[in-house]
Coordinates of C-alpha atoms in Angstrom, one line a residue:
X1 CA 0.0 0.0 0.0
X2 CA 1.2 3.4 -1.3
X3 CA 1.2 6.5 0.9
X4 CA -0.2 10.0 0.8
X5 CA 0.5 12.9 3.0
X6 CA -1.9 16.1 3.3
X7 CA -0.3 18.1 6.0
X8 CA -2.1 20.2 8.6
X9 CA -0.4 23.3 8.8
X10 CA 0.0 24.7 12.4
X11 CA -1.2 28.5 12.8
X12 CA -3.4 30.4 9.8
X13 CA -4.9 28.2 6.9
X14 CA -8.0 28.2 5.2
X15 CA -10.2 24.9 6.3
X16 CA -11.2 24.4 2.8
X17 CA -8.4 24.1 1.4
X18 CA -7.2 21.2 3.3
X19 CA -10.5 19.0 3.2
X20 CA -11.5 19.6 -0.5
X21 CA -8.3 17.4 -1.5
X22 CA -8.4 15.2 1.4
X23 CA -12.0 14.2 0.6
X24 CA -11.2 14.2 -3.2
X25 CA -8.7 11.8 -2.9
X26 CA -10.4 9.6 -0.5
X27 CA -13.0 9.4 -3.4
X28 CA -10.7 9.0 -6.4
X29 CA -8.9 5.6 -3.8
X30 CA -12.3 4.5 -3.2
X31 CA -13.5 4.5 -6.8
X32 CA -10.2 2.8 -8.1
X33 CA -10.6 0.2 -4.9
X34 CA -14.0 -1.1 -6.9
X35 CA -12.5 -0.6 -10.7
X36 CA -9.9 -2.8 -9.7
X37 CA -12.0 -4.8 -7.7
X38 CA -9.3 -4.8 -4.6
X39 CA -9.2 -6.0 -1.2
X40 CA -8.3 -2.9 0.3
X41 CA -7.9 1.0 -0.6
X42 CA -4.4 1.0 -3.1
X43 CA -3.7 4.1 -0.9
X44 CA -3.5 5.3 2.8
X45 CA -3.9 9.2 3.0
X46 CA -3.2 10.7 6.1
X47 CA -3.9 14.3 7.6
X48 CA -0.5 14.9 9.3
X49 CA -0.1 17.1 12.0
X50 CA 3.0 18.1 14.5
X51 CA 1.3 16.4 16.6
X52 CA -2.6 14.2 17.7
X53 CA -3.8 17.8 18.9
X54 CA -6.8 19.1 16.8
X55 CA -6.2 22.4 15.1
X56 CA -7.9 25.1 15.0
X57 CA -8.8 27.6 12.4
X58 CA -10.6 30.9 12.3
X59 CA -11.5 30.4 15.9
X60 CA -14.4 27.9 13.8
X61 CA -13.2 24.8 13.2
X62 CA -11.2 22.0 14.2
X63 CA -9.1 19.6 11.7
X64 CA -7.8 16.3 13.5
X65 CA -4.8 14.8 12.3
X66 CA -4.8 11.1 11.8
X67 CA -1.0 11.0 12.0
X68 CA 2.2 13.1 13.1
X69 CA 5.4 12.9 11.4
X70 CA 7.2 10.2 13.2
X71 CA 4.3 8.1 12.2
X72 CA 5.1 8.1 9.0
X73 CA 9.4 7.1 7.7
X74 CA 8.3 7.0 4.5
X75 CA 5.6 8.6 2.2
X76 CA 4.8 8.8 -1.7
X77 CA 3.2 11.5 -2.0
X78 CA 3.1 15.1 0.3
X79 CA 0.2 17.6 -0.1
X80 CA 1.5 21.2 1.0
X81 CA -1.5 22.2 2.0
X82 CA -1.8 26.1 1.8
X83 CA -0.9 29.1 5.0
X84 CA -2.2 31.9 5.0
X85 CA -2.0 35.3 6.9
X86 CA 1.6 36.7 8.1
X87 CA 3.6 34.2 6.0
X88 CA 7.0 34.8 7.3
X89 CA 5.2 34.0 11.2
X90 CA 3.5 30.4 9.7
X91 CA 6.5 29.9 8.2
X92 CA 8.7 29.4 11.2
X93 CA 4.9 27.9 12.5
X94 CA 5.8 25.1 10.1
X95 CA 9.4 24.9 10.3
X96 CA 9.3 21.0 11.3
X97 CA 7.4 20.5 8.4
X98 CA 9.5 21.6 6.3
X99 CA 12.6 20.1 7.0
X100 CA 10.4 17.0 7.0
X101 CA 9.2 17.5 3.4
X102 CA 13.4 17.8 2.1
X103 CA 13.8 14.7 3.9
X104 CA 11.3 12.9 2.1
X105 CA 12.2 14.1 -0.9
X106 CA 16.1 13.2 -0.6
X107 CA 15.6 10.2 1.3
X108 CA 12.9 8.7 -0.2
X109 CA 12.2 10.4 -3.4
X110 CA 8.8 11.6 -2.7
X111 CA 6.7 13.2 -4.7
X112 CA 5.8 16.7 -3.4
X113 CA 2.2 19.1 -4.5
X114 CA 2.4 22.1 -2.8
X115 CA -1.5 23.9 -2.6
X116 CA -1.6 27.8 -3.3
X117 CA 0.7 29.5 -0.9
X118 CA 1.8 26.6 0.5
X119 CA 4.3 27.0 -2.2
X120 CA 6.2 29.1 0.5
X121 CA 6.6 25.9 2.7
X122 CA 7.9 23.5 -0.5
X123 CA 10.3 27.5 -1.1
X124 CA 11.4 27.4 2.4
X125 CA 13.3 23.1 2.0
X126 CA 15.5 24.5 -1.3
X127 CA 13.8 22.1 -3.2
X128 CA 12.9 24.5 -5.5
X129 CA 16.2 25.9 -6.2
X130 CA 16.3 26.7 -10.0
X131 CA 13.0 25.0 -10.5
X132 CA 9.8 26.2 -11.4
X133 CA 6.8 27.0 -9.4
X134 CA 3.2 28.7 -9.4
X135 CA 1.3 30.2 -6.5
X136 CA -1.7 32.2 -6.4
X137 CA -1.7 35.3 -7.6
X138 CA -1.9 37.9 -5.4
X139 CA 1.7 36.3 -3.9
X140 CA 3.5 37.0 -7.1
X141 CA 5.8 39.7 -5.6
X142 CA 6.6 38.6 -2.4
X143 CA 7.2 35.0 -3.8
X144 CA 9.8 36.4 -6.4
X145 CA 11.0 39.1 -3.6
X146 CA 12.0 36.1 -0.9
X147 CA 12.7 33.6 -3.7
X148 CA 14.3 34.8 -6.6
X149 CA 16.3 31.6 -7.8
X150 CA 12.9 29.8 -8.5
X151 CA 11.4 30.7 -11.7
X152 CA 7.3 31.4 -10.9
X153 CA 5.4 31.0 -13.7
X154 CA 2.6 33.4 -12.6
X155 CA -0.2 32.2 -15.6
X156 CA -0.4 28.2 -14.8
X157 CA -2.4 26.7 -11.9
X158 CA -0.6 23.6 -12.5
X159 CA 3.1 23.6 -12.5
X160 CA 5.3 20.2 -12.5
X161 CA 9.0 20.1 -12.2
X162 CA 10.5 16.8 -11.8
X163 CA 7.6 15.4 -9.3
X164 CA 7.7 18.3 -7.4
X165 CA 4.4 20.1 -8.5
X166 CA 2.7 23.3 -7.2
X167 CA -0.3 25.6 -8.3
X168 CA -2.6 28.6 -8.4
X169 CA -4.4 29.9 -5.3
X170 CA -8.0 29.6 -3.9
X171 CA -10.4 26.7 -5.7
X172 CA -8.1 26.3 -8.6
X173 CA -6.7 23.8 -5.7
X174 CA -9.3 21.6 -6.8
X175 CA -8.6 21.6 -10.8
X176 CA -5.1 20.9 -9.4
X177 CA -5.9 18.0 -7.0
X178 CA -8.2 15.9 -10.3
X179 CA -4.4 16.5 -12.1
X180 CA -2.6 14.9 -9.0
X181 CA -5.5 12.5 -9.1
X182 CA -4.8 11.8 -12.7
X183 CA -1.5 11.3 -12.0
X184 CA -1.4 8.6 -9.4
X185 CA -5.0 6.9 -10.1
X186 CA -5.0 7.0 -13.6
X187 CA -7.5 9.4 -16.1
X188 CA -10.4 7.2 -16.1
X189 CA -10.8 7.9 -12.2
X190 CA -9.6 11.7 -12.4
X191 CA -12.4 11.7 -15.3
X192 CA -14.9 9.8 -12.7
X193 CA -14.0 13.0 -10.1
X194 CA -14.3 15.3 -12.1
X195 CA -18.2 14.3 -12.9
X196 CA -19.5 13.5 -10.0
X197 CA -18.1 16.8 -8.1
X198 CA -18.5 18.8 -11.0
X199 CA -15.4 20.1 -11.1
X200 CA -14.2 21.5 -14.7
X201 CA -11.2 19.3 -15.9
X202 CA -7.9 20.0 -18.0
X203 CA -8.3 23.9 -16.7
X204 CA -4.9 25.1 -16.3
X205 CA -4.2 28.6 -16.2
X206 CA -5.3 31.3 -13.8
X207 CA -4.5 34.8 -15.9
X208 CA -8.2 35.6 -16.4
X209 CA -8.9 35.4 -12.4
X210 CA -5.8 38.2 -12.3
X211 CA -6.3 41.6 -10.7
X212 CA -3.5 43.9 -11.8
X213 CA -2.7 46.4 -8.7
X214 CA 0.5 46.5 -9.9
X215 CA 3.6 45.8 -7.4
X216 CA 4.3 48.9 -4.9
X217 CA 4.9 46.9 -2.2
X218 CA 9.0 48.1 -2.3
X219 CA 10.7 51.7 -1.4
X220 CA 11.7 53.3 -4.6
X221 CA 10.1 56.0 -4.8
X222 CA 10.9 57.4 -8.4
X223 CA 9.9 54.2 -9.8
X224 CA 6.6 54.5 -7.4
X225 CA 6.2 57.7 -8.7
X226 CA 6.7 56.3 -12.3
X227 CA 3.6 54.0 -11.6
X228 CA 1.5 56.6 -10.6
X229 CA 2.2 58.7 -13.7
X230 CA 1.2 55.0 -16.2
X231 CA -1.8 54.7 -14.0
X232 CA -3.0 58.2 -14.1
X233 CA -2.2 58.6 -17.8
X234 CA -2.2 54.9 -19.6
X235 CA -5.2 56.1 -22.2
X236 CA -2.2 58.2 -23.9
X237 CA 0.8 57.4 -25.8
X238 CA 3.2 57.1 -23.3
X239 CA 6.8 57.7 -23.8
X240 CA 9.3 55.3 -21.5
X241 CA 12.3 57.9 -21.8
X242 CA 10.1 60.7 -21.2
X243 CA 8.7 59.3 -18.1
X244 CA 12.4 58.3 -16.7
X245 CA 13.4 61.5 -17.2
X246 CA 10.4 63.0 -15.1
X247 CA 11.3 61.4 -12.4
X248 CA 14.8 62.2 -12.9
X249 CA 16.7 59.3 -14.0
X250 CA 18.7 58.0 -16.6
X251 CA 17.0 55.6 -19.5
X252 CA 19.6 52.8 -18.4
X253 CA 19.1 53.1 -14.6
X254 CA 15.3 54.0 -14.9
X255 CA 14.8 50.2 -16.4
X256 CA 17.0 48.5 -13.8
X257 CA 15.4 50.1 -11.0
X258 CA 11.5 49.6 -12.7
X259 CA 12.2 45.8 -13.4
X260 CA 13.9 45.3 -9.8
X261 CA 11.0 46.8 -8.0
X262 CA 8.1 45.5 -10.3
X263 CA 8.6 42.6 -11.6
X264 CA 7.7 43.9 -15.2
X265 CA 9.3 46.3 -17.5
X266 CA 8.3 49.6 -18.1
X267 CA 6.6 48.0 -21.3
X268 CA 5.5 45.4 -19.6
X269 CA 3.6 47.5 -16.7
X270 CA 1.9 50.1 -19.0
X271 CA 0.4 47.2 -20.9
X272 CA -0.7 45.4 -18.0
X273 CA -2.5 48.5 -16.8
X274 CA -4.2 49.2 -20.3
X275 CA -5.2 45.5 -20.5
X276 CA -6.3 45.6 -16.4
X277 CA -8.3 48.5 -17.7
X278 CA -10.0 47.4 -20.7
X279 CA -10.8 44.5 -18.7
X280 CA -13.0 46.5 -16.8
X281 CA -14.5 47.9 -19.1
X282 CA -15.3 44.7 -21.0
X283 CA -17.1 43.4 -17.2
X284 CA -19.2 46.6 -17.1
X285 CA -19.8 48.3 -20.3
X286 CA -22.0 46.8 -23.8
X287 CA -19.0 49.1 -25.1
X288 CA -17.7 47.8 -28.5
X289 CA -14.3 46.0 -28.3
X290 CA -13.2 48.6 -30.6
X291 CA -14.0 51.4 -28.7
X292 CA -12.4 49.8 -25.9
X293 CA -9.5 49.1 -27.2
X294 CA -9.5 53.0 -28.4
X295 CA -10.5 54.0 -25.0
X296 CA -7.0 52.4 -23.6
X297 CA -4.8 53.8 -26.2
X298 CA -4.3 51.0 -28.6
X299 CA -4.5 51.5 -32.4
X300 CA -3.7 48.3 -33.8
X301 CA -6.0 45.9 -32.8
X302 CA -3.6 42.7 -33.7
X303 CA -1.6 44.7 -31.1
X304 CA -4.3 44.4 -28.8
X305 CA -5.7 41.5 -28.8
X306 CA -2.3 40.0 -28.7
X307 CA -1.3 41.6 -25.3
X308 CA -5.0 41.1 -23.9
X309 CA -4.8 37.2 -24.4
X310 CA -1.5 36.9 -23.3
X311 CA -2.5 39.3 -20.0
X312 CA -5.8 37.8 -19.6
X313 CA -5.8 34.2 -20.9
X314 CA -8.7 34.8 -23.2
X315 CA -9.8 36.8 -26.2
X316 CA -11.8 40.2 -25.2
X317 CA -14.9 38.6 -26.7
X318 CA -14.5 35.3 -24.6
X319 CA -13.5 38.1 -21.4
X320 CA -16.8 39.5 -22.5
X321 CA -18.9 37.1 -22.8
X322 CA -17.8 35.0 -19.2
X323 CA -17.5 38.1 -17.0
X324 CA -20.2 41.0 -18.5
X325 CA -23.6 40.6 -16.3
X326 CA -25.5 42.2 -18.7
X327 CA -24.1 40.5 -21.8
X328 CA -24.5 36.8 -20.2
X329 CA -28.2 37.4 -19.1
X330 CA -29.0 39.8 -22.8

């Protein structure tokens, strides 16, 4: 019998996040038990704690652990579930489990899914080193701030790297959990999930759930300044020299300084904002695509619809037609 591991994270987590994949694979071991016809469950899948102590979240509910780490040399497979929160305080709330997750890894080659941001745990064993990762969104920055020699591939909800997987944030944990389920119990049974929780299968990326904020959270304050000014004025043609020198820096050191405190280039930010901003528009407004894509200061619509697809994971019609209100009901 093959083992699974879904750890129970000590401090801030989100309940769901932790039972959804429990009970999903509990139902993809069961359903493979009868298609096989076998004695017993091909898997045991344990909620591992630090120790037998219930824990509790959101002063609500109570998760028990059916196992703690010394109850377990050796496991297949380890489910990261998600923390949430301060994450540099559940970090070091979870230190023993993550110097438990590398020794799995090196000592028994196990296979490692990290849920959401419980892609900071799987960050924190150096597993990742030079490896690729996702995480939900809204972690982007900090995830490339603390951990820049991981590549994060910010679009996918599914990311696999040598048996060490990880993925988007919230319910996308779900999607990600049939693909681990397809994985290890074979399609026919991740299919068999998938219908009877209704859960859509094969979905993989996560750029159309994406709110663009843009990144501020650092203490550069020309380049803050710089932001301000796309924001303020993205509907215009905006010149990337001009704007360095308004806030008084050279063409060389303003794109250093923007990439290092964004994430993006200048290029990169003032499309994001235009596309974050037609976006918008596309939810609210029975505005023509054209006239949206005029209202954000694009002329060539290839041009557009290029950088709104690859910003947005979907054409502005499709946008349109999934997210407007008034278009879906019409």
């Amino acid at each position: 019998m093959k083992h699974i591991s879904v750890i129970v994270p000590s401090g801030n987590s989100i309940v769901d996040t932790i039972i959804a994949p429990f009970n999903l694979l509990k139902m993809a071991n069961s359903h493979l038990r009868k298609l096989r016809g076998l004695q017993e469950n091909p898997f045991q899948i344990d909620l591992m704690g630090l120790s037998m102590e219930p824990i509790i979240y959101q002063d609500l509910f109570s998760i028990q652990p059916t196992a703690t780490l010394s109850d377990v040399p050796k496991t297949d497979l380890i489910i990261v579930s998600p923390i949430s929160g301060d994450l540099e305080r559940e970090i070091e709330n979870n230190r023993a489990f993550i110097d438990w997750i590398k020794m799995q890894r090196i000592s028994n080659g196990s296979e490692i899914a990290s849920l959401c941001k419980g892609a900071f745990l799987l960050a924190e064993t150096g597993l990742l080193h030079g490896k690729s990762c996702a995480t939900h969104w809204t972690a982007h920055d900090l995830f490339r701030q603390k951990y820049p020699s991981i590549k994060l591939i910010p679009e996918k909800i599914i990311c696999e790297d040598n048996g060490i997987y990880s993925s988007g944030g919230a319910y996308s944990i779900l999607n990600f959990t049939l693909y681990l389920i397809e994985r290890i119990f074979g399609r026919e049974t991740a299919i068999w999930c998938s219908k009877l929780s209704e859960i859509d299968f094969d979905r993989i990326g996560q750029n159309e759930f994406i709110i663009f904020n843009g990144q501020k959270d650092h203490t550069d304050e020309p380049i803050k300044r710089a932001q301000l000014f796309i924001e303020d004025n993205y509907q215009h043609k905006l010149n990337i020299q001009k704007i360095a020198d308004m806030v008084n820096l050279n063409g060389r050191s303003f794109l250093r300084r923007f990439k290092k405190a964004t994430s993006n280039t200048p290029l990169e930010y003032i499309q994001r904002v235009k596309i974050e901003a037609a976006k918008k528009k596309l939810e609210s407004t029975t505005t023509t695509i054209l006239e949206v894509m005029y209202d954000i200061g694009y002329n060539d619509e290839k041009a557009f619809r290029t950088a709104f697809r690859k910003y947005s994971g979907l054409s502005p019609k499709a946008y349109r037609a999934k997210y407007n209100r008034e278009m879906v009901y019409s």
